[in-house]
mmCIF file of C-alpha atoms in Angstrom:
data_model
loop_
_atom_site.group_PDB
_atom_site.id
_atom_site.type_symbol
_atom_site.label_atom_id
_atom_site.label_comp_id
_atom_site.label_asym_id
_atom_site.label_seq_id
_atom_site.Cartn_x
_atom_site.Cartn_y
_atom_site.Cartn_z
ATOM 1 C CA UNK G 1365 23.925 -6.881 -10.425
ATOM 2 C CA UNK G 1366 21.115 -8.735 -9.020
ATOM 3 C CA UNK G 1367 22.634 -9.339 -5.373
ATOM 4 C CA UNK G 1368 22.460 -5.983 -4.738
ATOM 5 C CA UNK G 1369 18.711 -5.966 -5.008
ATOM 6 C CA UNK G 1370 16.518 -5.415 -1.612
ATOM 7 C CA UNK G 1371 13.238 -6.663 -1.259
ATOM 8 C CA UNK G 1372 11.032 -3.909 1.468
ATOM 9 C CA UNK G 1373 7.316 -4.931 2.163
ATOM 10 C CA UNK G 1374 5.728 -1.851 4.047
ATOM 11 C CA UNK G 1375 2.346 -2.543 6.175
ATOM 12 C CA UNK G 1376 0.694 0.788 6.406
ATOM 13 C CA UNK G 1377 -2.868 1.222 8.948
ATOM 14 C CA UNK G 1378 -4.595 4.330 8.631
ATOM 15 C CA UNK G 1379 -2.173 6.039 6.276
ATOM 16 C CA UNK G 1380 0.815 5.060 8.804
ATOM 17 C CA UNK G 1381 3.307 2.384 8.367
ATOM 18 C CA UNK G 1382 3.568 0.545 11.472
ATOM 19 C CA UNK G 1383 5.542 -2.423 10.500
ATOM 20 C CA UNK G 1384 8.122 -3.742 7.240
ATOM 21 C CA UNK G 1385 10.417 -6.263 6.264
ATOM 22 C CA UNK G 1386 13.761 -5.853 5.203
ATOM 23 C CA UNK G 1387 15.357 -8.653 3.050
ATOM 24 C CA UNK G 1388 18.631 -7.039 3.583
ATOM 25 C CA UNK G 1389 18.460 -7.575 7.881
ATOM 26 C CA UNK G 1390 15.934 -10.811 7.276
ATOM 27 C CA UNK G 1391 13.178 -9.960 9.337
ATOM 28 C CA UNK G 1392 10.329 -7.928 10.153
ATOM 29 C CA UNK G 1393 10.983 -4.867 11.883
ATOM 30 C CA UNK G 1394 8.231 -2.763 13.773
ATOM 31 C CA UNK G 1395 8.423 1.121 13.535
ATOM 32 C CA UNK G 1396 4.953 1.829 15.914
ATOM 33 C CA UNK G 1397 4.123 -0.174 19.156
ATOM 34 C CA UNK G 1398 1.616 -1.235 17.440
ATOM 35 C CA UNK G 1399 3.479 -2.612 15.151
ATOM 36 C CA UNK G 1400 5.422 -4.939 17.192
ATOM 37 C CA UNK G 1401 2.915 -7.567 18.663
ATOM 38 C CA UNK G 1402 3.102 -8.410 14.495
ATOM 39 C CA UNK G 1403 6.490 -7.955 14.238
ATOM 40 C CA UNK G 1404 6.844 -10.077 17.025
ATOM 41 C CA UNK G 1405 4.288 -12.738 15.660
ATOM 42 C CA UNK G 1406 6.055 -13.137 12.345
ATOM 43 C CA UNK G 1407 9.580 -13.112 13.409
ATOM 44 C CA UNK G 1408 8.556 -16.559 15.462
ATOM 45 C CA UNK G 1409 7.237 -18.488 12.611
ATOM 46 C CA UNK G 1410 9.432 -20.272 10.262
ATOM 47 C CA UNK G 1411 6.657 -20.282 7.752
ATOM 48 C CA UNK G 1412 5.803 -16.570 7.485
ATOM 49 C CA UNK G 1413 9.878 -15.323 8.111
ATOM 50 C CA UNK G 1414 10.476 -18.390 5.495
ATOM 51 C CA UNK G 1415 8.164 -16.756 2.548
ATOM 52 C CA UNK G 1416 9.021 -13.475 3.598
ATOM 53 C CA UNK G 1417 13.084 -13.946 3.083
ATOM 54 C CA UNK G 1418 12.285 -16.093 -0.305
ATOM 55 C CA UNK G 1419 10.226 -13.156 -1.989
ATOM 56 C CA UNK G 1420 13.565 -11.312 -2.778
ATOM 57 C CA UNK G 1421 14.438 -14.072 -4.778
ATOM 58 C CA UNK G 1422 10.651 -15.335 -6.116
ATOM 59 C CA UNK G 1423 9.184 -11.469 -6.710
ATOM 60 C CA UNK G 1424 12.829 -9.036 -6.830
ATOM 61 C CA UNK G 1425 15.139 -11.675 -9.503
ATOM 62 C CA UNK G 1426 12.224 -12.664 -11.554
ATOM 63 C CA UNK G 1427 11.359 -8.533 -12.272
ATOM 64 C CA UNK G 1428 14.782 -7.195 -12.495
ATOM 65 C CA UNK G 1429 15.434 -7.379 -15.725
ATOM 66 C CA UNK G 1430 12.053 -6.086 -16.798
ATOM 67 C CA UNK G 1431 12.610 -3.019 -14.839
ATOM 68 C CA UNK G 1432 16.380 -2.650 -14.582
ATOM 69 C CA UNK G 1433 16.073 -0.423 -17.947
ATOM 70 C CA UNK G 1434 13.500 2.340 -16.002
ATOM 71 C CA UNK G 1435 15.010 2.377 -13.122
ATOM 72 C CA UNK G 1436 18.601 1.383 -13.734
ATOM 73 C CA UNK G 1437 19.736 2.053 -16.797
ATOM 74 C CA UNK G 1438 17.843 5.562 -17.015
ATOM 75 C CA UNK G 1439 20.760 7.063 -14.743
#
């Protein structure tokens, strides 16, 4: 079922993820202090949170079906 799909986007520095955004809670969520000035940043604008919340439905929908059979159906 496609509303069960989550859309993660990790933002790794120097091998370390330091930031991501969860589709499921709707914004960006920092897991460094350095993460959260950007966290921070990106949560405040409507136009970055705005894309960010519309990839699960531009990049997650449009692929499911092409990879539902490898990583669904394989079970």
């Amino acid at each position: 079922c496609t509303e069960d799909i989550r859309f993660l986007r990790r933002f790794i520095y120097n091998q370390e993820e330091y930031v991501y955004f969860d589709s499921d809670k709707g914004f960006f969520i920092p897991i460094t202090e350095y993460g959260r000035p950007d966290a921070d940043y990106w949560n405040r604008s409507p136009e970055i949170l705005g894309s960010a919340r519309a990839a699960r439905e531009r990049v997650c929908k449009h692929n499911y079906q092409i990879y539902k059979p490898a990583a669904i159906d394989r079970k």
